[in-house]
mmCIF file of C-alpha atoms in Angstrom:
data_model
loop_
_atom_site.group_PDB
_atom_site.id
_atom_site.type_symbol
_atom_site.label_atom_id
_atom_site.label_comp_id
_atom_site.label_asym_id
_atom_site.label_seq_id
_atom_site.Cartn_x
_atom_site.Cartn_y
_atom_site.Cartn_z
ATOM 1 C CA MET P 869 40.127 -67.953 -137.090
ATOM 2 C CA ARG P 870 43.448 -68.177 -135.372
ATOM 3 C CA PHE P 871 43.964 -69.199 -131.665
ATOM 4 C CA LYS P 872 46.727 -67.077 -130.523
ATOM 5 C CA LEU P 873 48.619 -68.090 -127.061
ATOM 6 C CA LEU P 874 50.386 -64.586 -125.687
ATOM 7 C CA GLY P 875 53.288 -65.239 -123.170
ATOM 8 C CA THR P 876 57.012 -65.920 -122.578
ATOM 9 C CA LEU P 877 58.924 -68.595 -124.545
ATOM 10 C CA THR P 878 62.434 -69.342 -123.930
ATOM 11 C CA GLY P 879 64.473 -70.743 -126.601
ATOM 12 C CA VAL P 880 68.268 -72.693 -125.806
ATOM 13 C CA LEU P 881 70.883 -72.179 -128.524
ATOM 14 C CA LEU P 882 72.926 -74.669 -126.954
ATOM 15 C CA ALA P 883 71.902 -78.320 -125.979
ATOM 16 C CA SER P 884 73.635 -81.010 -124.139
ATOM 17 C CA SER P 885 72.244 -84.649 -123.149
ATOM 18 C CA SER P 886 72.993 -83.312 -119.276
ATOM 19 C CA ALA P 887 69.860 -82.404 -117.514
ATOM 20 C CA PHE P 888 71.616 -79.443 -116.507
ATOM 21 C CA ALA P 889 72.020 -78.029 -120.088
ATOM 22 C CA GLN P 890 72.831 -74.010 -119.964
ATOM 23 C CA GLN P 891 70.589 -71.651 -121.362
ATOM 24 C CA VAL P 892 72.312 -68.786 -123.516
ATOM 25 C CA THR P 893 69.172 -66.674 -124.676
ATOM 26 C CA THR P 894 67.349 -64.226 -123.085
ATOM 27 C CA LYS P 895 63.779 -64.443 -122.726
ATOM 28 C CA ALA P 896 61.656 -62.751 -125.172
ATOM 29 C CA PRO P 897 57.592 -62.189 -125.535
ATOM 30 C CA PHE P 898 56.700 -64.473 -128.456
ATOM 31 C CA THR P 899 53.328 -64.612 -130.055
ATOM 32 C CA VAL P 900 51.949 -68.347 -130.874
ATOM 33 C CA THR P 901 49.403 -68.696 -133.538
ATOM 34 C CA ILE P 902 48.083 -72.311 -134.409
ATOM 35 C CA GLY P 903 46.048 -72.649 -137.539
ATOM 36 C CA GLY P 904 45.364 -75.106 -140.376
ATOM 37 C CA SER P 905 43.222 -77.187 -142.806
ATOM 38 C CA VAL P 906 41.531 -80.442 -143.430
ATOM 39 C CA ARG P 907 40.585 -81.530 -146.767
ATOM 40 C CA SER P 908 38.333 -84.405 -147.490
ATOM 41 C CA ASP P 909 38.767 -85.266 -151.278
ATOM 42 C CA PHE P 910 36.407 -87.784 -153.084
ATOM 43 C CA GLY P 911 37.763 -88.724 -156.792
ATOM 44 C CA PHE P 912 35.921 -90.423 -159.539
ATOM 45 C CA MET P 913 37.791 -91.320 -163.006
ATOM 46 C CA GLN P 914 37.471 -92.901 -166.210
ATOM 47 C CA ASP P 915 41.176 -93.850 -168.236
ATOM 48 C CA ASP P 916 42.827 -96.051 -170.247
ATOM 49 C CA THR P 917 45.037 -97.506 -167.223
ATOM 50 C CA ALA P 918 45.056 -101.219 -166.778
ATOM 51 C CA ASN P 919 43.749 -102.852 -163.457
ATOM 52 C CA VAL P 920 42.842 -99.629 -161.493
ATOM 53 C CA GLN P 921 39.650 -99.023 -159.494
ATOM 54 C CA ASP P 922 37.503 -95.690 -160.744
ATOM 55 C CA ARG P 923 37.085 -94.058 -157.131
ATOM 56 C CA GLU P 924 39.156 -93.032 -154.666
ATOM 57 C CA ALA P 925 38.807 -90.977 -151.253
ATOM 58 C CA ARG P 926 41.454 -89.303 -149.205
ATOM 59 C CA LEU P 927 41.816 -87.304 -146.152
ATOM 60 C CA ASP P 928 44.904 -84.495 -146.011
ATOM 61 C CA TYR P 929 44.880 -82.214 -142.829
ATOM 62 C CA ARG P 930 47.515 -79.619 -142.125
ATOM 63 C CA LEU P 931 48.352 -77.753 -138.812
ATOM 64 C CA HIS P 932 50.535 -74.336 -139.051
ATOM 65 C CA LEU P 933 52.373 -73.243 -135.767
ATOM 66 C CA LYS P 934 54.024 -69.931 -135.886
ATOM 67 C CA ALA P 935 55.708 -68.077 -132.863
ATOM 68 C CA GLU P 936 56.885 -64.546 -133.754
ATOM 69 C CA ALA P 937 58.701 -61.804 -131.491
ATOM 70 C CA LYS P 938 59.962 -58.294 -132.164
ATOM 71 C CA ALA P 939 62.656 -57.002 -130.616
ATOM 72 C CA GLU P 940 63.266 -53.452 -129.355
ATOM 73 C CA ASN P 941 65.403 -52.208 -132.303
ATOM 74 C CA GLY P 942 62.612 -53.421 -134.610
ATOM 75 C CA LEU P 943 64.110 -57.090 -135.713
ATOM 76 C CA VAL P 944 61.023 -59.479 -136.403
ATOM 77 C CA TYR P 945 62.113 -63.308 -135.616
ATOM 78 C CA GLY P 946 60.492 -66.400 -135.021
ATOM 79 C CA PHE P 947 59.957 -69.948 -136.026
ATOM 80 C CA ASP P 948 57.268 -71.246 -138.728
ATOM 81 C CA ALA P 949 56.333 -74.993 -138.942
ATOM 82 C CA ARG P 950 53.716 -76.858 -140.817
ATOM 83 C CA LEU P 951 52.580 -80.376 -139.732
ATOM 84 C CA ARG P 952 50.571 -82.526 -142.154
ATOM 85 C CA ASN P 953 49.543 -86.269 -142.520
ATOM 86 C CA ASN P 954 51.886 -88.463 -144.881
ATOM 87 C CA GLN P 955 50.000 -88.650 -148.432
ATOM 88 C CA ASN P 956 53.032 -90.552 -150.008
ATOM 89 C CA SER P 957 52.268 -93.940 -148.621
ATOM 90 C CA ALA P 958 49.156 -96.559 -149.179
ATOM 91 C CA GLY P 959 47.535 -97.635 -145.985
ATOM 92 C CA GLN P 960 45.795 -95.711 -143.310
ATOM 93 C CA THR P 961 48.420 -96.580 -140.939
ATOM 94 C CA ASN P 962 51.005 -94.666 -142.789
ATOM 95 C CA GLN P 963 48.794 -92.120 -143.856
ATOM 96 C CA ASP P 964 48.096 -91.195 -140.020
ATOM 97 C CA VAL P 965 51.543 -90.605 -139.313
ATOM 98 C CA VAL P 966 52.085 -86.851 -138.673
ATOM 99 C CA GLY P 967 55.464 -85.017 -139.983
ATOM 100 C CA ALA P 968 56.719 -81.690 -140.408
ATOM 101 C CA ASP P 969 57.249 -80.626 -144.176
ATOM 102 C CA ARG P 970 57.958 -76.980 -143.578
ATOM 103 C CA LYS P 971 59.913 -75.827 -140.311
ATOM 104 C CA PHE P 972 62.317 -73.252 -140.545
ATOM 105 C CA VAL P 973 63.540 -70.047 -138.180
ATOM 106 C CA TYR P 974 63.402 -66.280 -140.063
ATOM 107 C CA LEU P 975 64.467 -63.051 -139.118
ATOM 108 C CA ARG P 976 62.963 -59.843 -140.713
ATOM 109 C CA GLY P 977 63.674 -56.229 -141.115
ATOM 110 C CA ASP P 978 61.634 -53.537 -142.885
ATOM 111 C CA SER P 979 64.520 -52.093 -144.358
ATOM 112 C CA TRP P 980 66.849 -55.152 -145.439
ATOM 113 C CA GLY P 981 64.325 -57.925 -146.231
ATOM 114 C CA GLN P 982 64.135 -61.589 -144.628
ATOM 115 C CA VAL P 983 65.867 -64.346 -144.301
ATOM 116 C CA GLN P 984 65.023 -68.009 -143.822
ATOM 117 C CA LEU P 985 66.800 -70.709 -142.351
ATOM 118 C CA GLY P 986 65.694 -74.421 -142.250
ATOM 119 C CA ASP P 987 63.339 -76.735 -144.210
ATOM 120 C CA ASN P 988 61.211 -74.924 -146.446
ATOM 121 C CA ILE P 989 60.319 -74.028 -150.167
ATOM 122 C CA GLY P 990 62.642 -72.353 -152.268
ATOM 123 C CA VAL P 991 62.204 -68.735 -153.520
ATOM 124 C CA ALA P 992 61.108 -69.619 -156.822
ATOM 125 C CA THR P 993 57.881 -71.027 -155.502
ATOM 126 C CA GLN P 994 57.489 -68.067 -152.789
ATOM 127 C CA LEU P 995 57.738 -65.509 -155.420
ATOM 128 C CA GLU P 996 55.697 -67.218 -158.183
ATOM 129 C CA THR P 997 52.986 -66.129 -160.450
ATOM 130 C CA ALA P 998 50.894 -68.751 -161.028
ATOM 131 C CA THR P 999 48.105 -69.325 -163.894
ATOM 132 C CA PRO P 1000 44.634 -68.158 -162.392
ATOM 133 C CA ASN P 1001 43.131 -71.265 -160.716
ATOM 134 C CA VAL P 1002 40.681 -71.684 -157.481
ATOM 135 C CA GLY P 1003 39.765 -74.226 -155.158
ATOM 136 C CA ILE P 1004 41.232 -77.740 -156.070
ATOM 137 C CA GLY P 1005 43.509 -76.101 -158.823
ATOM 138 C CA GLN P 1006 41.925 -77.408 -162.346
ATOM 139 C CA GLY P 1007 45.264 -78.131 -164.326
ATOM 140 C CA ASP P 1008 46.848 -78.493 -161.120
ATOM 141 C CA VAL P 1009 45.177 -81.929 -160.396
ATOM 142 C CA VAL P 1010 44.693 -84.211 -157.598
ATOM 143 C CA GLY P 1011 46.451 -87.121 -159.223
ATOM 144 C CA PHE P 1012 43.791 -89.846 -158.594
ATOM 145 C CA ALA P 1013 44.144 -90.864 -162.317
ATOM 146 C CA ASN P 1014 47.216 -91.984 -164.264
ATOM 147 C CA PHE P 1015 48.882 -88.838 -165.345
ATOM 148 C CA GLY P 1016 52.249 -89.918 -166.336
ATOM 149 C CA ASN P 1017 54.774 -87.336 -166.035
ATOM 150 C CA TYR P 1018 52.519 -84.734 -166.528
ATOM 151 C CA SER P 1019 53.448 -81.160 -164.798
ATOM 152 C CA PHE P 1020 51.328 -77.977 -164.185
ATOM 153 C CA PHE P 1021 54.356 -76.341 -162.926
ATOM 154 C CA TYR P 1022 58.169 -76.431 -163.230
ATOM 155 C CA PHE P 1023 60.410 -79.056 -161.663
ATOM 156 C CA ASP P 1024 61.129 -78.906 -158.187
ATOM 157 C CA ARG P 1025 58.591 -76.505 -157.359
ATOM 158 C CA ASP P 1026 56.986 -76.510 -154.179
ATOM 159 C CA THR P 1027 59.403 -78.941 -152.736
ATOM 160 C CA PHE P 1028 61.229 -79.105 -148.934
ATOM 161 C CA ALA P 1029 64.647 -79.012 -148.355
ATOM 162 C CA THR P 1030 67.288 -77.822 -145.646
ATOM 163 C CA ARG P 1031 67.956 -74.433 -147.345
ATOM 164 C CA ILE P 1032 68.947 -70.716 -146.700
ATOM 165 C CA THR P 1033 66.781 -67.785 -148.498
ATOM 166 C CA TYR P 1034 66.920 -64.308 -148.668
ATOM 167 C CA VAL P 1035 63.869 -62.178 -149.570
ATOM 168 C CA THR P 1036 64.257 -58.292 -150.534
ATOM 169 C CA PRO P 1037 61.714 -55.875 -149.373
ATOM 170 C CA ARG P 1038 59.160 -54.775 -151.750
ATOM 171 C CA PHE P 1039 60.914 -51.385 -153.703
ATOM 172 C CA ALA P 1040 58.225 -49.929 -156.059
ATOM 173 C CA GLY P 1041 55.917 -53.241 -156.634
ATOM 174 C CA PHE P 1042 59.202 -55.348 -157.189
ATOM 175 C CA GLN P 1043 60.725 -57.889 -154.971
ATOM 176 C CA ALA P 1044 63.569 -60.664 -155.436
ATOM 177 C CA GLY P 1045 65.345 -63.649 -153.784
ATOM 178 C CA ALA P 1046 67.427 -66.255 -153.760
ATOM 179 C CA THR P 1047 67.647 -69.721 -152.140
ATOM 180 C CA TYR P 1048 70.774 -72.091 -151.660
ATOM 181 C CA THR P 1049 70.247 -75.667 -151.142
ATOM 182 C CA PRO P 1050 73.311 -77.659 -149.868
ATOM 183 C CA GLU P 1051 71.649 -80.984 -150.809
ATOM 184 C CA TYR P 1052 68.641 -81.627 -153.272
ATOM 185 C CA ARG P 1053 65.794 -82.164 -151.449
ATOM 186 C CA ASP P 1054 67.806 -83.154 -148.324
ATOM 187 C CA THR P 1055 66.392 -82.183 -145.029
ATOM 188 C CA GLY P 1056 70.046 -82.924 -143.353
ATOM 189 C CA ARG P 1057 71.889 -85.520 -141.437
ATOM 190 C CA GLY P 1058 73.540 -86.713 -144.646
ATOM 191 C CA ASN P 1059 76.817 -87.443 -142.941
ATOM 192 C CA ARG P 1060 75.478 -89.280 -140.087
ATOM 193 C CA ARG P 1061 73.386 -91.515 -143.066
ATOM 194 C CA GLY P 1062 76.578 -92.150 -144.502
ATOM 195 C CA ASP P 1063 75.853 -90.025 -147.850
ATOM 196 C CA SER P 1064 78.473 -88.307 -149.923
ATOM 197 C CA ASP P 1065 79.006 -86.191 -152.725
ATOM 198 C CA VAL P 1066 78.197 -89.603 -154.968
ATOM 199 C CA THR P 1067 75.067 -90.684 -152.873
ATOM 200 C CA GLY P 1068 71.877 -89.638 -151.166
ATOM 201 C CA GLY P 1069 70.573 -87.709 -154.133
ATOM 202 C CA ASN P 1070 71.103 -86.470 -157.583
ATOM 203 C CA TYR P 1071 72.168 -82.637 -157.189
ATOM 204 C CA LYS P 1072 73.827 -80.492 -154.976
ATOM 205 C CA ASP P 1073 74.656 -76.730 -154.351
ATOM 206 C CA GLU P 1074 71.265 -75.892 -156.043
ATOM 207 C CA LEU P 1075 70.692 -72.101 -156.411
ATOM 208 C CA GLU P 1076 67.387 -70.519 -156.864
ATOM 209 C CA PHE P 1077 67.015 -66.922 -158.044
ATOM 210 C CA ALA P 1078 63.561 -65.350 -158.659
ATOM 211 C CA LEU P 1079 61.983 -61.618 -159.429
ATOM 212 C CA THR P 1080 58.357 -60.859 -159.038
ATOM 213 C CA THR P 1081 56.599 -57.228 -159.436
ATOM 214 C CA GLN P 1082 53.037 -56.377 -158.608
ATOM 215 C CA GLN P 1083 51.129 -53.386 -159.984
ATOM 216 C CA LYS P 1084 47.891 -51.768 -159.463
ATOM 217 C CA PHE P 1085 46.566 -49.050 -162.141
ATOM 218 C CA GLY P 1086 43.066 -48.317 -161.371
ATOM 219 C CA ALA P 1087 40.966 -51.442 -161.448
ATOM 220 C CA PHE P 1088 43.332 -53.117 -163.292
ATOM 221 C CA GLY P 1089 46.279 -55.401 -161.882
ATOM 222 C CA VAL P 1090 49.314 -56.861 -163.389
ATOM 223 C CA GLN P 1091 51.601 -59.714 -161.678
ATOM 224 C CA ALA P 1092 54.610 -61.260 -163.382
ATOM 225 C CA SER P 1093 57.393 -63.682 -161.951
ATOM 226 C CA ALA P 1094 60.586 -64.997 -163.298
ATOM 227 C CA ALA P 1095 62.942 -67.596 -161.961
ATOM 228 C CA TYR P 1096 65.811 -69.734 -162.516
ATOM 229 C CA LEU P 1097 67.294 -72.857 -160.970
ATOM 230 C CA THR P 1098 70.668 -74.576 -161.106
ATOM 231 C CA GLY P 1099 72.643 -77.066 -159.303
ATOM 232 C CA LYS P 1100 75.823 -79.539 -159.877
ATOM 233 C CA GLU P 1101 75.048 -82.990 -160.579
ATOM 234 C CA LYS P 1102 76.450 -85.556 -157.855
ATOM 235 C CA VAL P 1103 75.933 -88.721 -160.150
ATOM 236 C CA PRO P 1104 76.943 -88.894 -164.007
ATOM 237 C CA THR P 1105 73.946 -90.284 -165.071
ATOM 238 C CA ARG P 1106 71.625 -87.549 -164.508
ATOM 239 C CA GLY P 1107 70.930 -84.461 -166.850
ATOM 240 C CA ASP P 1108 72.241 -81.078 -166.097
ATOM 241 C CA PHE P 1109 69.956 -79.136 -163.400
ATOM 242 C CA ALA P 1110 68.557 -76.191 -165.073
ATOM 243 C CA VAL P 1111 65.239 -74.422 -164.952
ATOM 244 C CA LEU P 1112 63.164 -71.422 -166.298
ATOM 245 C CA SER P 1113 59.865 -70.569 -164.930
ATOM 246 C CA LEU P 1114 58.000 -67.536 -166.391
ATOM 247 C CA GLY P 1115 54.421 -66.477 -164.961
ATOM 248 C CA GLY P 1116 52.212 -63.407 -165.707
ATOM 249 C CA VAL P 1117 48.387 -62.512 -164.534
ATOM 250 C CA VAL P 1118 46.608 -59.604 -165.789
ATOM 251 C CA SER P 1119 43.395 -58.854 -163.192
ATOM 252 C CA TYR P 1120 40.513 -56.349 -163.595
ATOM 253 C CA ASP P 1121 38.004 -55.502 -160.435
ATOM 254 C CA VAL P 1122 34.699 -55.805 -161.793
ATOM 255 C CA ALA P 1123 32.886 -54.198 -158.940
ATOM 256 C CA THR P 1124 33.874 -54.428 -155.369
ATOM 257 C CA GLY P 1125 35.278 -57.769 -154.215
ATOM 258 C CA GLN P 1126 34.604 -59.073 -157.876
ATOM 259 C CA THR P 1127 37.765 -59.813 -160.133
ATOM 260 C CA ILE P 1128 38.305 -61.346 -163.033
ATOM 261 C CA ALA P 1129 41.863 -63.176 -163.915
ATOM 262 C CA VAL P 1130 43.674 -63.993 -166.862
ATOM 263 C CA GLY P 1131 47.396 -65.182 -167.458
ATOM 264 C CA GLY P 1132 49.469 -68.257 -167.875
ATOM 265 C CA ASN P 1133 52.975 -69.914 -167.031
ATOM 266 C CA TYR P 1134 55.989 -71.429 -169.323
ATOM 267 C CA PHE P 1135 58.641 -73.564 -167.806
ATOM 268 C CA ASP P 1136 61.392 -75.117 -169.330
ATOM 269 C CA ASN P 1137 62.986 -78.157 -167.269
ATOM 270 C CA GLY P 1138 65.480 -78.867 -170.014
ATOM 271 C CA GLU P 1139 67.147 -82.070 -169.075
ATOM 272 C CA THR P 1140 66.840 -81.610 -165.393
ATOM 273 C CA ASN P 1141 66.698 -84.928 -163.597
ATOM 274 C CA LYS P 1142 66.383 -87.099 -166.680
ATOM 275 C CA VAL P 1143 68.212 -90.514 -167.573
ATOM 276 C CA LYS P 1144 71.310 -90.060 -170.053
ATOM 277 C CA THR P 1145 71.551 -92.524 -172.541
ATOM 278 C CA ALA P 1146 73.926 -93.126 -175.410
ATOM 279 C CA ARG P 1147 71.560 -91.355 -177.804
ATOM 280 C CA GLY P 1148 71.028 -88.208 -175.341
ATOM 281 C CA THR P 1149 68.967 -86.648 -172.720
ATOM 282 C CA ALA P 1150 65.462 -86.067 -172.829
ATOM 283 C CA GLU P 1151 63.797 -82.732 -172.311
ATOM 284 C CA THR P 1152 60.488 -81.380 -170.967
ATOM 285 C CA THR P 1153 59.039 -77.746 -171.291
ATOM 286 C CA GLY P 1154 55.418 -77.034 -170.423
ATOM 287 C CA TRP P 1155 52.818 -74.040 -170.364
ATOM 288 C CA ASN P 1156 49.378 -73.348 -169.438
ATOM 289 C CA VAL P 1157 46.933 -70.217 -169.560
ATOM 290 C CA GLY P 1158 43.811 -69.911 -167.341
ATOM 291 C CA VAL P 1159 40.970 -67.344 -166.774
ATOM 292 C CA SER P 1160 39.333 -66.818 -163.267
ATOM 293 C CA TYR P 1161 36.090 -64.978 -161.627
ATOM 294 C CA THR P 1162 36.316 -64.585 -157.956
ATOM 295 C CA VAL P 1163 33.285 -62.980 -155.908
ATOM 296 C CA ALA P 1164 35.415 -62.247 -152.593
ATOM 297 C CA SER P 1165 34.132 -64.704 -149.431
ATOM 298 C CA ALA P 1166 31.637 -66.070 -151.700
ATOM 299 C CA TRP P 1167 32.274 -68.312 -154.922
ATOM 300 C CA ALA P 1168 34.785 -68.607 -157.477
ATOM 301 C CA VAL P 1169 35.094 -70.400 -160.709
ATOM 302 C CA ALA P 1170 38.004 -71.065 -163.464
ATOM 303 C CA ALA P 1171 39.305 -72.715 -166.486
ATOM 304 C CA ASN P 1172 42.678 -73.663 -167.667
ATOM 305 C CA TYR P 1173 44.741 -75.467 -170.087
ATOM 306 C CA THR P 1174 47.840 -77.192 -170.157
ATOM 307 C CA GLU P 1175 50.797 -78.588 -172.542
ATOM 308 C CA ASN P 1176 53.723 -80.513 -171.460
ATOM 309 C CA LEU P 1177 56.266 -81.811 -174.333
ATOM 310 C CA THR P 1178 58.822 -84.189 -173.686
ATOM 311 C CA GLU P 1179 61.452 -84.761 -176.494
ATOM 312 C CA THR P 1180 63.698 -87.651 -176.352
ATOM 313 C CA PRO P 1181 66.548 -88.684 -178.587
ATOM 314 C CA GLY P 1182 65.887 -91.482 -180.645
ATOM 315 C CA ALA P 1183 61.980 -91.509 -179.860
ATOM 316 C CA ARG P 1184 58.935 -89.862 -180.718
ATOM 317 C CA ASP P 1185 58.075 -86.936 -179.061
ATOM 318 C CA GLN P 1186 55.365 -87.306 -176.153
ATOM 319 C CA THR P 1187 52.797 -84.489 -175.434
ATOM 320 C CA ASP P 1188 50.484 -84.379 -172.316
ATOM 321 C CA LYS P 1189 47.408 -82.239 -172.058
ATOM 322 C CA VAL P 1190 44.866 -81.300 -169.639
ATOM 323 C CA PHE P 1191 41.951 -79.200 -169.804
ATOM 324 C CA GLY P 1192 40.428 -78.348 -166.508
ATOM 325 C CA VAL P 1193 37.531 -76.468 -164.701
ATOM 326 C CA GLY P 1194 36.043 -75.963 -161.235
ATOM 327 C CA GLY P 1195 34.924 -73.979 -158.642
ATOM 328 C CA ALA P 1196 34.606 -73.071 -154.907
ATOM 329 C CA TYR P 1197 31.601 -72.024 -152.878
ATOM 330 C CA GLN P 1198 31.725 -70.564 -149.293
ATOM 331 C CA LEU P 1199 29.358 -72.348 -147.160
ATOM 332 C CA ALA P 1200 30.077 -70.707 -144.121
ATOM 333 C CA PRO P 1201 33.215 -69.104 -142.905
ATOM 334 C CA GLY P 1202 35.940 -71.370 -142.788
ATOM 335 C CA LEU P 1203 34.197 -73.846 -144.548
ATOM 336 C CA SER P 1204 33.908 -74.015 -148.381
ATOM 337 C CA LEU P 1205 32.853 -76.983 -151.154
ATOM 338 C CA GLN P 1206 35.167 -77.548 -154.289
ATOM 339 C CA ALA P 1207 34.936 -79.107 -157.412
ATOM 340 C CA ASP P 1208 37.159 -79.959 -160.385
ATOM 341 C CA ALA P 1209 36.420 -81.753 -163.731
ATOM 342 C CA ALA P 1210 39.909 -82.687 -165.430
ATOM 343 C CA PHE P 1211 40.165 -83.851 -169.308
ATOM 344 C CA PHE P 1212 43.617 -85.325 -170.072
ATOM 345 C CA ASP P 1213 45.385 -87.123 -172.726
ATOM 346 C CA ILE P 1214 48.704 -87.964 -171.213
ATOM 347 C CA GLU P 1215 51.285 -89.755 -173.500
ATOM 348 C CA THR P 1216 53.717 -90.248 -171.088
ATOM 349 C CA ALA P 1217 51.642 -92.675 -169.102
ATOM 350 C CA THR P 1218 52.490 -96.548 -168.812
ATOM 351 C CA GLY P 1219 50.512 -99.419 -167.256
ATOM 352 C CA LEU P 1220 47.938 -99.005 -170.042
ATOM 353 C CA LYS P 1221 45.417 -101.031 -171.446
ATOM 354 C CA ALA P 1222 46.290 -103.074 -174.592
ATOM 355 C CA GLY P 1223 46.231 -101.502 -178.167
ATOM 356 C CA LYS P 1224 46.539 -98.449 -176.183
ATOM 357 C CA THR P 1225 49.482 -95.614 -176.590
ATOM 358 C CA SER P 1226 47.920 -92.593 -174.140
ATOM 359 C CA ASN P 1227 46.147 -92.246 -171.416
ATOM 360 C CA GLU P 1228 42.938 -90.353 -172.355
ATOM 361 C CA GLY P 1229 40.013 -90.207 -169.500
ATOM 362 C CA THR P 1230 38.235 -87.839 -167.093
ATOM 363 C CA GLN P 1231 38.780 -87.123 -163.560
ATOM 364 C CA PHE P 1232 36.085 -85.700 -161.066
ATOM 365 C CA THR P 1233 37.305 -84.379 -157.790
ATOM 366 C CA LEU P 1234 34.998 -83.236 -154.809
ATOM 367 C CA ARG P 1235 36.297 -81.676 -151.995
ATOM 368 C CA THR P 1236 35.256 -80.345 -148.276
ATOM 369 C CA ARG P 1237 37.386 -77.993 -147.099
ATOM 370 C CA VAL P 1238 37.891 -76.403 -143.635
ATOM 371 C CA ASP P 1239 40.145 -73.816 -142.603
ATOM 372 C CA PHE P 1240 40.927 -72.781 -138.974
#
């Protein structure tokens, strides 16, 4: 369900500390939409990490605010934001702090595509074809246990920074886009903080390019995507920024509202964000495959398998492996129950029990999710 406010809002392009700041935009009718989700998670784990508890709980809520208008010439424009509680700090006080990770202005036209300006994910994430998963995500795990450097996705996926993005319209099932990020994972005001080209982050002038396609042949569907990310190093101790991501999924409609999907992803992070050493720089690659079965507005199940390989000059290669299964059940409109089980062997994990060289274990996650 969405709650909409129909009215007239006035934007201001010029601001001043004066109470008499002049408004220089004209009024326009906006449709304001408010929605979101609340996710209550309970995790139970058994692994080889030393001195950790075997259970954990968390609450993650996200509020989506969107204001959109359409001009007489067909131009669609507006503002998009997502507010959520802080999940990166310990303690209830910090987790009750709400911030907006996504917040950007957009302009869209049917014939020329869309431009986004502000804090957002890049085009590689927006146009990505992901390995089939449902609910919590199976191999895309909630990190209650110690997963070391394991990743289900390529480096810098689904991260927020101040960016400019262009996405084309879809032509014959194909769509492309590009993103420019001045400062790696930065949300502006760098000069006010005293940052420079050698401080405030490891990279600058980050570029993303992505291409995707969606095709339908009767009951069969095909999705695929390719993306490349690069950037300039700001510090000489970090490896070159060069990331490749590929994904593909084939689906089949068994019956109306019932779909089985099979697919996978591959990524090559190269030496991105790795520390350079006298012997060289480590490199990371990863791949995953999965299958899902979905009954629309009722239930879904999925399973996937992932491997990450980290090759470090002068040291042994390390492999992280995760096999995940899970499902979701719609208890009522907007209310779902979800569960995941992950079985893992993580060689990049640290802080292990005496005598252990990898973190072998299991993690079970239960989630109650409300969408409104």
